[in-house]
Short mmCIF file of C-alpha atoms and ligand atoms in Angstrom, two decimals:
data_model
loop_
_atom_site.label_atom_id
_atom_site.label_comp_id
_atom_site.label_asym_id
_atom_site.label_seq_id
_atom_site.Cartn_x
_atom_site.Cartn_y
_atom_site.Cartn_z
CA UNK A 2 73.21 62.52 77.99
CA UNK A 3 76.15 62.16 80.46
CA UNK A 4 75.40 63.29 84.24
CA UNK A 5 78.44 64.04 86.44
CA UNK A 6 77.48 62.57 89.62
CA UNK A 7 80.48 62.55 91.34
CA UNK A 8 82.29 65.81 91.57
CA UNK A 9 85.87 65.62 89.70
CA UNK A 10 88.95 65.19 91.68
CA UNK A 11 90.12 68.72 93.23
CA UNK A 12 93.62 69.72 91.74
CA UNK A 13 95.09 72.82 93.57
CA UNK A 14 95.94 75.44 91.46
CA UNK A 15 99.54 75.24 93.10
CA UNK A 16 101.64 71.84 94.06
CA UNK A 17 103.15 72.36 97.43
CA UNK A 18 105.62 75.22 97.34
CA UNK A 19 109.31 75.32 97.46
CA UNK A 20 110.50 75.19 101.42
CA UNK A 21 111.49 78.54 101.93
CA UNK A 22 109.61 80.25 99.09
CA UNK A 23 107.98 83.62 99.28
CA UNK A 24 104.59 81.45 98.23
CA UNK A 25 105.56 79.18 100.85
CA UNK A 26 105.75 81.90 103.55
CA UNK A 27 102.39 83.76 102.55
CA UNK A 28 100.61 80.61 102.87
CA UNK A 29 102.10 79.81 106.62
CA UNK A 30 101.25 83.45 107.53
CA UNK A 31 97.61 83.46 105.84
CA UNK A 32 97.36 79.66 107.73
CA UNK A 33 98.61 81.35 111.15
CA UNK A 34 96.31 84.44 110.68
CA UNK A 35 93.28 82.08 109.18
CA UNK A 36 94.30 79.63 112.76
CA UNK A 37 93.64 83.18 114.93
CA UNK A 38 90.04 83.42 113.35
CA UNK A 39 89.23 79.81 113.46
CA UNK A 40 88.20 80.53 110.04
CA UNK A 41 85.61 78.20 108.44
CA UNK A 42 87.63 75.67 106.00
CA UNK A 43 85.76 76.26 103.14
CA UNK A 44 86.56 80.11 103.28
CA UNK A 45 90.10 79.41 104.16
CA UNK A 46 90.16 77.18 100.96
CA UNK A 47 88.79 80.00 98.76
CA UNK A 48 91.63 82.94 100.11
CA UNK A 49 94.11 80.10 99.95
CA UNK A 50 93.88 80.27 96.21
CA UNK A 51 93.77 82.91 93.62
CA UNK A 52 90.50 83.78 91.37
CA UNK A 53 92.60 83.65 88.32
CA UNK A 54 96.36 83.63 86.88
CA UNK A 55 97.18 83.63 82.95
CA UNK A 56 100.50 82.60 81.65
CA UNK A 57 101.79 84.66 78.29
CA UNK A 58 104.32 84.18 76.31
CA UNK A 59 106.36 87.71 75.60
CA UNK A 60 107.85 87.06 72.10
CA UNK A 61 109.78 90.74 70.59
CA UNK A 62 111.99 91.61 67.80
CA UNK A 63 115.34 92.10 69.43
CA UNK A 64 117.61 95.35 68.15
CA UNK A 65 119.79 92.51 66.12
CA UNK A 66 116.80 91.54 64.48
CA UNK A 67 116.08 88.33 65.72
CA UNK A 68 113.15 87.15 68.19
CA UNK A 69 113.22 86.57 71.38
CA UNK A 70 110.50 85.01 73.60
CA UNK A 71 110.00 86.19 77.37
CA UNK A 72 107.31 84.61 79.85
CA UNK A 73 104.56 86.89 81.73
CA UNK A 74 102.13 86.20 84.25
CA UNK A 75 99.69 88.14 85.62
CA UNK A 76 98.00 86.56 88.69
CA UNK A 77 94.20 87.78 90.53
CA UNK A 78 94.08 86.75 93.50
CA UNK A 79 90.87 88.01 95.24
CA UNK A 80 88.20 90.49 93.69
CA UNK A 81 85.89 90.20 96.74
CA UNK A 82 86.67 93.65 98.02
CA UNK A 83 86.99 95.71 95.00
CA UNK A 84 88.99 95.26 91.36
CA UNK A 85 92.21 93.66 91.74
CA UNK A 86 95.11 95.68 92.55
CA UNK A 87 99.02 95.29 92.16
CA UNK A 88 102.49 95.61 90.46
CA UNK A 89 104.15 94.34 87.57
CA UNK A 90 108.08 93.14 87.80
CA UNK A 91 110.61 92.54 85.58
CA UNK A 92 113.31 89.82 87.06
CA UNK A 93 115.02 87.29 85.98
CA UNK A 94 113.61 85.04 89.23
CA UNK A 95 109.91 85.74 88.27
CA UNK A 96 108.04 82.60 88.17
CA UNK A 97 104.22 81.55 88.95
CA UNK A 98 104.58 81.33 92.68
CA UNK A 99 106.28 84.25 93.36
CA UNK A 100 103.68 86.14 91.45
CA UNK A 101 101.09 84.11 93.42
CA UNK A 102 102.45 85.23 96.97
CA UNK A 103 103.07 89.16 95.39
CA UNK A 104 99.23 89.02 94.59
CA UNK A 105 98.03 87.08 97.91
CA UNK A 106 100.15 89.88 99.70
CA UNK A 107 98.35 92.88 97.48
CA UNK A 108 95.15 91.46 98.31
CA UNK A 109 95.89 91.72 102.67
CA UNK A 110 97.71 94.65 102.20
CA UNK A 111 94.49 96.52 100.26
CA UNK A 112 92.25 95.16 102.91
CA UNK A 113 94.64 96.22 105.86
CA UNK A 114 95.00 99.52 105.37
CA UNK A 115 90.95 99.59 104.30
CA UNK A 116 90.97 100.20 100.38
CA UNK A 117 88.54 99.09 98.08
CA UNK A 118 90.60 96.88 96.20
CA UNK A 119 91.39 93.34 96.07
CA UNK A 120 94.74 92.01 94.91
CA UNK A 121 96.88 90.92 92.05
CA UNK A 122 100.24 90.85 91.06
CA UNK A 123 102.03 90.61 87.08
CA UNK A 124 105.86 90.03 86.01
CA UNK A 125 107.94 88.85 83.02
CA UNK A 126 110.63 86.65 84.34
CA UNK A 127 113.73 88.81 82.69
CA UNK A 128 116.87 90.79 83.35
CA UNK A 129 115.74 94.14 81.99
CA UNK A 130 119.46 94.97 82.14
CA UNK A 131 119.92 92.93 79.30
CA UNK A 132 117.85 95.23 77.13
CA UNK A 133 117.67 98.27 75.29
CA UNK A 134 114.72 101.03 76.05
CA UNK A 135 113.50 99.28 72.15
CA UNK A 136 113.35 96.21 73.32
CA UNK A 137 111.95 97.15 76.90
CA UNK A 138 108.97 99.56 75.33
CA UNK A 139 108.36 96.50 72.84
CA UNK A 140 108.36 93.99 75.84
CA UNK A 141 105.98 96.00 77.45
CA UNK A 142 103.76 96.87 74.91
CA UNK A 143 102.97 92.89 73.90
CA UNK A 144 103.17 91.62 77.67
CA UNK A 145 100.32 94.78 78.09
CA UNK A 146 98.22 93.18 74.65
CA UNK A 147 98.38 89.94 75.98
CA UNK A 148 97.16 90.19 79.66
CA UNK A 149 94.83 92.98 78.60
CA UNK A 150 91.79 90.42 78.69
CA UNK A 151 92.22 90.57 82.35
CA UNK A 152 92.29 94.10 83.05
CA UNK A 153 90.10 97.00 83.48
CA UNK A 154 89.40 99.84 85.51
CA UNK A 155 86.67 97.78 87.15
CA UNK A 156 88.46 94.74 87.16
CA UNK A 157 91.98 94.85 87.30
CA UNK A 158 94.67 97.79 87.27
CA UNK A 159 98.51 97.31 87.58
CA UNK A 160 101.29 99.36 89.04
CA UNK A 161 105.07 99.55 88.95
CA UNK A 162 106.98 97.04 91.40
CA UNK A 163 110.67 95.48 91.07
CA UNK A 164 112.51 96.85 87.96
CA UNK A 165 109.51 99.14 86.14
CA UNK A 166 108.06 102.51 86.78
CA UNK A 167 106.32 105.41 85.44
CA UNK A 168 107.64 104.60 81.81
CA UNK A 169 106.47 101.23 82.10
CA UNK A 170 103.16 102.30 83.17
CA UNK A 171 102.91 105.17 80.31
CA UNK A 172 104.09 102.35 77.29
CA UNK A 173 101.05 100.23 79.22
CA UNK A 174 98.36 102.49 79.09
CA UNK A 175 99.00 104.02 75.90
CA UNK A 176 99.15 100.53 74.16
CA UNK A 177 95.65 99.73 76.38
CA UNK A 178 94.19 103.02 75.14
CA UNK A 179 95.64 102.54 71.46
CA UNK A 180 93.79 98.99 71.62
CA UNK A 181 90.24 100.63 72.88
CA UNK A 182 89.81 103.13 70.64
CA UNK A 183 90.61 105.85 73.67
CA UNK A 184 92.35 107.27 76.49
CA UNK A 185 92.29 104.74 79.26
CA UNK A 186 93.96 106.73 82.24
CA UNK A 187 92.65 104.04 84.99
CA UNK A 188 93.90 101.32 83.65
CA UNK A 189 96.86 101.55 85.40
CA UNK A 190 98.88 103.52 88.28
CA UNK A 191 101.92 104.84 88.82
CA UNK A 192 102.25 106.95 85.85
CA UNK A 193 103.92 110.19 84.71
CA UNK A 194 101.74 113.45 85.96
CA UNK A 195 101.42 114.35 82.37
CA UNK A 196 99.33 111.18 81.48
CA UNK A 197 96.74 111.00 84.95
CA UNK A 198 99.43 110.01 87.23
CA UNK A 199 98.98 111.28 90.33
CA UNK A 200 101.47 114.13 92.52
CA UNK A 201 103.28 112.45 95.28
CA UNK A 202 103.34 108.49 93.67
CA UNK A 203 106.76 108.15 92.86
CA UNK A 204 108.05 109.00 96.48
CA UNK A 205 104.84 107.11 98.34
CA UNK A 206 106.38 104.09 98.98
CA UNK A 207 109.26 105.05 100.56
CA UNK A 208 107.45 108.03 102.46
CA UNK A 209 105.08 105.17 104.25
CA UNK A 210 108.14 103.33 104.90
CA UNK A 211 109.86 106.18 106.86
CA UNK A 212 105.99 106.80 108.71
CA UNK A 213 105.36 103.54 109.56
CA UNK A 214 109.23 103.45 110.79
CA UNK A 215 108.37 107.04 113.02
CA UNK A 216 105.13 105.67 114.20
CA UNK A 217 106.86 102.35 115.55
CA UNK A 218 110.01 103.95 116.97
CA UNK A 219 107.13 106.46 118.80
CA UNK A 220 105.41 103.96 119.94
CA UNK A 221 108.61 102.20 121.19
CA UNK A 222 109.25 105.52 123.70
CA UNK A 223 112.00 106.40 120.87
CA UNK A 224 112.61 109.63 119.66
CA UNK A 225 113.79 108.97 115.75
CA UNK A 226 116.52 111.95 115.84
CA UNK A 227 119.80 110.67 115.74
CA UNK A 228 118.73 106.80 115.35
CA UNK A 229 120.68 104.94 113.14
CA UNK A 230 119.10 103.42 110.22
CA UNK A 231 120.11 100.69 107.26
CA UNK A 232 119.13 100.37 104.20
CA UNK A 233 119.23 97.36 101.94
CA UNK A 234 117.97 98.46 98.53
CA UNK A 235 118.63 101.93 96.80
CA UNK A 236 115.53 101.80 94.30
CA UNK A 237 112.72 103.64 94.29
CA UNK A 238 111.51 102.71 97.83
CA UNK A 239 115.09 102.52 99.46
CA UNK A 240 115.77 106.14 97.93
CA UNK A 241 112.86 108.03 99.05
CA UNK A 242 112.76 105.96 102.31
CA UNK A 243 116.39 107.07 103.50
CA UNK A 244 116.31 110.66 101.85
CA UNK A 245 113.00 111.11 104.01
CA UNK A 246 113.83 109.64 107.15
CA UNK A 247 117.32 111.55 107.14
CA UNK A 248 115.76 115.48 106.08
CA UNK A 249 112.41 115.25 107.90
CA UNK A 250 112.76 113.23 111.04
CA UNK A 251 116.60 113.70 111.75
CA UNK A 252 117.69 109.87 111.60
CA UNK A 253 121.12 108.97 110.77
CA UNK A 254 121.61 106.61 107.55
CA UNK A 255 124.69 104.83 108.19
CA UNK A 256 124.00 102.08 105.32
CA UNK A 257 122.79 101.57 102.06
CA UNK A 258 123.34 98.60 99.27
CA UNK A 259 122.14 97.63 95.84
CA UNK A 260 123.03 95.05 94.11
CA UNK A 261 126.40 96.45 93.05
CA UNK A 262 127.74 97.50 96.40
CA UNK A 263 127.20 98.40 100.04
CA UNK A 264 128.84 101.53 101.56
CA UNK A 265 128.76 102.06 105.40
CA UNK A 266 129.48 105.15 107.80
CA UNK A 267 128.88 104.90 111.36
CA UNK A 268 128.83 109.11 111.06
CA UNK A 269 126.17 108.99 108.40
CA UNK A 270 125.86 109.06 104.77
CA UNK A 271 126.10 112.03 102.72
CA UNK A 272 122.80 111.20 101.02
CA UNK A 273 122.64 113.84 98.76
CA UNK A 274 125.81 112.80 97.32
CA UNK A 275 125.21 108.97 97.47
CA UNK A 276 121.70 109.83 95.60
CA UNK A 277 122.93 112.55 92.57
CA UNK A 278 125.27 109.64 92.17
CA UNK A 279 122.71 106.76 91.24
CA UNK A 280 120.91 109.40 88.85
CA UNK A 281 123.33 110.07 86.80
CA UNK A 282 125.81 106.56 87.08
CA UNK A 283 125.15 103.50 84.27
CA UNK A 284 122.16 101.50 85.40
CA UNK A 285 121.46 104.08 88.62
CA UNK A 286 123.52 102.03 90.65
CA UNK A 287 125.62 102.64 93.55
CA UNK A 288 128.89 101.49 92.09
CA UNK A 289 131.54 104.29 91.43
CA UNK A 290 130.85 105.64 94.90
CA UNK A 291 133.15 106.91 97.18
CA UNK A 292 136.19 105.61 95.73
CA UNK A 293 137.96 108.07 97.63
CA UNK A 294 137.70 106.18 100.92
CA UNK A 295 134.73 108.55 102.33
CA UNK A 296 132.44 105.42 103.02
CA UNK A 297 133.92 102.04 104.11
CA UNK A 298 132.46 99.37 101.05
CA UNK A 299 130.91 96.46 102.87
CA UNK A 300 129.28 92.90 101.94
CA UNK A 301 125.49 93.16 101.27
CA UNK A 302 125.31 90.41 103.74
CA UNK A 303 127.06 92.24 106.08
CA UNK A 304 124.30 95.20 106.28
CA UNK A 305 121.87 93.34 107.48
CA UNK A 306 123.35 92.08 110.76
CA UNK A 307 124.89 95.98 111.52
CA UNK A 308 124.01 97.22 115.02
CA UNK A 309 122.04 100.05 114.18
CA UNK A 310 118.41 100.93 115.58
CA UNK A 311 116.53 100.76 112.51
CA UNK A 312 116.97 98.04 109.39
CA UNK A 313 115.15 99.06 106.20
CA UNK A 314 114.88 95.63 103.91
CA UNK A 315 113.63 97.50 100.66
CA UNK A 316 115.23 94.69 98.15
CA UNK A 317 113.57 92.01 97.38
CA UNK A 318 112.02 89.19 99.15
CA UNK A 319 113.73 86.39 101.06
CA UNK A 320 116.80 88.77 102.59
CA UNK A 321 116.22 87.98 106.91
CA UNK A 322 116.12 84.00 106.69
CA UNK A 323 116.93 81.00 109.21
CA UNK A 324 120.47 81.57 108.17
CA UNK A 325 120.65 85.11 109.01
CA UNK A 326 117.81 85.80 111.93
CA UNK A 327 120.02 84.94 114.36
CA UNK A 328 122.65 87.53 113.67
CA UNK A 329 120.31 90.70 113.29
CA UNK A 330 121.52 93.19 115.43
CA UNK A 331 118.66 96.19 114.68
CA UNK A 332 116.10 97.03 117.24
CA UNK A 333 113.18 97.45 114.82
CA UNK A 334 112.98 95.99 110.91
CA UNK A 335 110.30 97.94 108.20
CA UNK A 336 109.33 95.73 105.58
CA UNK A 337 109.99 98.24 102.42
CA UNK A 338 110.33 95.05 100.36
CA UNK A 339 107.66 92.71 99.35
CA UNK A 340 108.10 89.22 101.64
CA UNK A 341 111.61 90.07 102.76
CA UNK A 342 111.68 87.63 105.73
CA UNK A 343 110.86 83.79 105.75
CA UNK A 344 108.19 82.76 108.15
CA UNK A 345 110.79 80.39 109.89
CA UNK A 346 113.46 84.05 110.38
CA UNK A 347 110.21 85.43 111.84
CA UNK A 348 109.89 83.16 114.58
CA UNK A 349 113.51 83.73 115.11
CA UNK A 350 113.26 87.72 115.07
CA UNK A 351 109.85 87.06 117.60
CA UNK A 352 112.14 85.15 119.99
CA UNK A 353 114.66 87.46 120.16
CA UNK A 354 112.53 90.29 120.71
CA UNK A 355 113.03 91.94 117.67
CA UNK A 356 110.32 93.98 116.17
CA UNK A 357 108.95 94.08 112.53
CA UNK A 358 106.86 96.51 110.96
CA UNK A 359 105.61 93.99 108.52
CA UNK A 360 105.32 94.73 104.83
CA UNK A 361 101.82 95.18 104.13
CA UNK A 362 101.70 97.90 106.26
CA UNK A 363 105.35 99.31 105.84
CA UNK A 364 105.05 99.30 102.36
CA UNK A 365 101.00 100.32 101.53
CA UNK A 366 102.17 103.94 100.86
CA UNK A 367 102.63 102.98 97.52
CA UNK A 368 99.26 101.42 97.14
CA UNK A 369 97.55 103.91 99.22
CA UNK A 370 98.34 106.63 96.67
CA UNK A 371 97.89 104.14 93.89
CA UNK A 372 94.17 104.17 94.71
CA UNK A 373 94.21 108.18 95.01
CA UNK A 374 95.33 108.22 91.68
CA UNK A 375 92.82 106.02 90.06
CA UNK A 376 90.33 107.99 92.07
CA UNK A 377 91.58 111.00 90.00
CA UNK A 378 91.40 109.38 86.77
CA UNK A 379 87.70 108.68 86.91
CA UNK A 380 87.39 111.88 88.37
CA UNK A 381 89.12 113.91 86.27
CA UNK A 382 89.97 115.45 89.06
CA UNK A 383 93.71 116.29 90.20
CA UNK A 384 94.86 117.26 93.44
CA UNK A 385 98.01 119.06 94.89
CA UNK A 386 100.77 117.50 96.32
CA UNK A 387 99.64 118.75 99.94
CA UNK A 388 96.58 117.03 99.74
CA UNK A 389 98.16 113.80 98.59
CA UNK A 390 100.70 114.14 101.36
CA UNK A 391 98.02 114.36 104.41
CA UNK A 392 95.78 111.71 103.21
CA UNK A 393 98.85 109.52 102.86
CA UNK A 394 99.30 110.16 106.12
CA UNK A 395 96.71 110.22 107.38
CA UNK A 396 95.64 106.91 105.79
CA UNK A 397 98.49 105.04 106.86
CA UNK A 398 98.43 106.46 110.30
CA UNK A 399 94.76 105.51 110.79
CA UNK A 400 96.14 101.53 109.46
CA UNK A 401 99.00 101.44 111.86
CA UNK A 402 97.07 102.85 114.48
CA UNK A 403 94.36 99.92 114.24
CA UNK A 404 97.02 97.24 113.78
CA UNK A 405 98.97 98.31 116.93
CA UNK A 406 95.45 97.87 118.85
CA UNK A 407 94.14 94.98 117.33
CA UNK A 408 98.18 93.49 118.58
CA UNK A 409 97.47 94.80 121.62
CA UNK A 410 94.26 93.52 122.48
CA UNK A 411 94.62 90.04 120.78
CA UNK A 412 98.68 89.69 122.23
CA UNK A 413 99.64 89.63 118.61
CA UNK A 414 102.75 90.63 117.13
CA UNK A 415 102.72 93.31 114.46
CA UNK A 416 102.69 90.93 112.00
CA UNK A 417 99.90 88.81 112.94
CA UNK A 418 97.98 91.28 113.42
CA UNK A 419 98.06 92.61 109.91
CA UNK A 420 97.42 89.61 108.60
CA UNK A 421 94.61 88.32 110.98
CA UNK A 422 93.18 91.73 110.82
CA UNK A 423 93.30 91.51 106.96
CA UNK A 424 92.24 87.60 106.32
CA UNK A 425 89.38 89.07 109.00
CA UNK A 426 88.29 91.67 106.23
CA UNK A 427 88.41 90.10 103.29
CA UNK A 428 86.54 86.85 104.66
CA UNK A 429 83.84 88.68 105.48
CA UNK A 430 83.38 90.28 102.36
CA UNK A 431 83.26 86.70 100.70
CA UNK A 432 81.02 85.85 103.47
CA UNK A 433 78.37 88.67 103.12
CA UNK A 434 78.59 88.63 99.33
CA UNK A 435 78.03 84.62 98.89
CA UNK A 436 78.89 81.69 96.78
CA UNK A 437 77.82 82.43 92.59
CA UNK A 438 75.67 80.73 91.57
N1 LIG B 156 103.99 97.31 93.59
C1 LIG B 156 103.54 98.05 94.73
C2 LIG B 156 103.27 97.14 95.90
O1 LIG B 156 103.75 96.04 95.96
C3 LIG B 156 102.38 98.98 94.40
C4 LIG B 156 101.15 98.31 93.91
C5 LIG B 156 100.08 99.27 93.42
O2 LIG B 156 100.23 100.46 93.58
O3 LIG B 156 99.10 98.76 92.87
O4 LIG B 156 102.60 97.50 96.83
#
């Protein structure tokens, strides 16, 4: 019989990441924040790398007949607070280390704003633009078959993110539920009403967005009527956030982009135009608007170094980098998006006195009703739209509230105090719960 003595050589899960990358980013913050805490190394080592991550391949019979074969990943990357928790994207720039920083970011944002979850994150690396709603259901269906070892009610539940919603979500579960024998509802969030979703998802992202904006600019001795606010992004977050912030709080949205164009008016958007535009134009995009000179058309580049008080990244990650930090002329920055700005642009924006909302606070809304909703499913249990609304609310208010304290206290910045506050929690569950075996 063979005896290991000698302990095989440690291989991390990921070679060093690409300078610049969103994985490369997460792990300077979660190295910052883990500094802060003096963490002990060997608990640094375990949040530094996720429980789990499959690799699928995504083959489908294309409407032409012939097969194509996509790649899917779906990444845990800590369980010690609760099941894992996070999105699934489609994009063409989906790879294993951008799925890797999505779930490291799930599993701080859960902990930040206090919910029982950990984190995880999924994706297909593809341009769903390329294909028809066949091809996308069929997609979806055998990317759902073949990560469905890893997920569960108890263990691991997705979400929409970049590029799929409640559709997505409904294809998912009902494939899950076809699979088992029965009606899965909390196998997944995000869905349509009709199928366990839950009132108020679809808007919660962008509806934390435009409260964690308010609560800053309050905090800040600014009243938000009249502000001016950009918007990079015009998806799901970027719609609700701008719609919100303009009919509730009185702020002026004077820019908005998506990836086919960027219209600006220092007067203010007519939003309800700009958005019954995007439902009903090919692809929901912005394109096609205001061709008769009511908005000026402007480089996407362009809106994120406008004057204007607030600046509403809600793309995707990697927008406010060394290149660009420099050039930011808004007061205050709310992380809609996932990682939009690199750790090096953060330094930058810190130096010049710039402040960020970061995004695992900004952007929890969407997670924050995400966990309402599976709370409802094993329930059975639905609740109005009021109620969802106030303990939205009331939830992210609470988080905020403890961030901007914790900053206060320590002499953090927003930002590392999310994260230090987060890394805090989540090492401590490790901690208590132990080393198996
Ligand atoms: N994809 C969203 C996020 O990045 C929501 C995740 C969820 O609800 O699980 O926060």
């Amino acid at each position: 019989m063979t005896v290991l003595t000698k302990a095989p050589p440690q291989v991390p899960v990921s070679s060093t990441p690409a300078r610049g990358s969103m994985l490369a980013t997460a792990l300077a913050q979660l190295d910052s924040a883990c500094d802060c805490l003096k963490l002990d190394d060997g608990l640094r080592a375990i949040i530094r790398q996720p429980e789990r991550e499959l690799t699928v391949a995504v083959p489908i019979r294309r409407d032409d007949g012939t097969v194509s074969v996509f790649t899917g990943y779906r990444v845990q990357h800590s369980s010690a607070r609760g099941p894992c928790k996070g999105g699934i994207r489609y994009h063409p720039r989906v790879d294993m280390d951008e799925v890797r920083a999505l779930a490291m970011l799930m599993t701080l944002k859960c902990a930040v704003v206090n919910l029982p979850f950990g984190g995880a994150k999924g994706g297909v690396t593809v341009d769903p633009a390329l294909l028809s709603d066949g091809e996308l259901e069929r997609l979806t269906r055998r990317y759902a078959a073949m990560i469905l070892p890893l997920l569960g009610g108890k263990r691991d539940i997705p979400a929409p993110d970049v590029n799929t919603g409640e559709r997505t979500m409904a294809w998912l579960m009902d494939t899950i539920s076809m699979l088992e024998g029965h009606l899965v509802r909390e196998i997944a969030t995000g869905k349509p009403i009709a199928l366990g979703g839950s009132e108020g998802r679809s808007e919660a992202t962008g509806r934390g967005v435009a409260i964690a904006a308010v609560e800053m600019l309050r905090r800040l001795g600014r009243d938000p009527q009249g502000l001016s606010v950009a918007v990079q992004g015009f998806g799901n977050v970027g719609q609700y956030a701008a719609n919100i912030l303009a009919a509730e709080y009185g702020c002026k949205v004077v820019a908005l982009s998506d990836v086919s164009d960027a219209l600006h008016n220092p007067n203010g958007l007519d939003l309800q135009a700009v958005t019954a535009h995007v439902r009903h134009s090919p692809g929901h995009l912005l394109a096609g608007y205001g061709l008769n000179g009511c908005v000026d058309h402007i480089a996407n580049a362009d809106l994120l170094t406008l004057e204007v008080d607030v600046l509403i990244p809600a793309a995707i990650e990697n927008q406010i980098t060394a290149q660009n930090a420099d050039d930011i002329r808004a007061g205050v920055i709310v992380e809609g998006a996932n990682g939009p700005t690199t750790f090096e642009a953060d330094a930058i924006l810190k130096d010049r006195g710039i402040t960020v909302v970061p995004d695992i606070v900004a952007n929890a809304g969407g997670v924050i009703v995400s966990y309402f909703e599976w709370v409802q499913d094993l329930q059975s249990f639905f609740w109005g739209a009021e109620e969802v609304r106030a303990q939205l609310g009331s939830t992210l208010r609470r988080a905020f509230q403890e961030v901007w304290a914790f900053a206060g206290r320590g002499g953090y910045d927003m930002r590392t105090a999310a994260y230090v506050l987060a890394v805090d929690r989540v090492a401590s569950a490790i901690q208590q719960r132990g080393l198996f075996p």
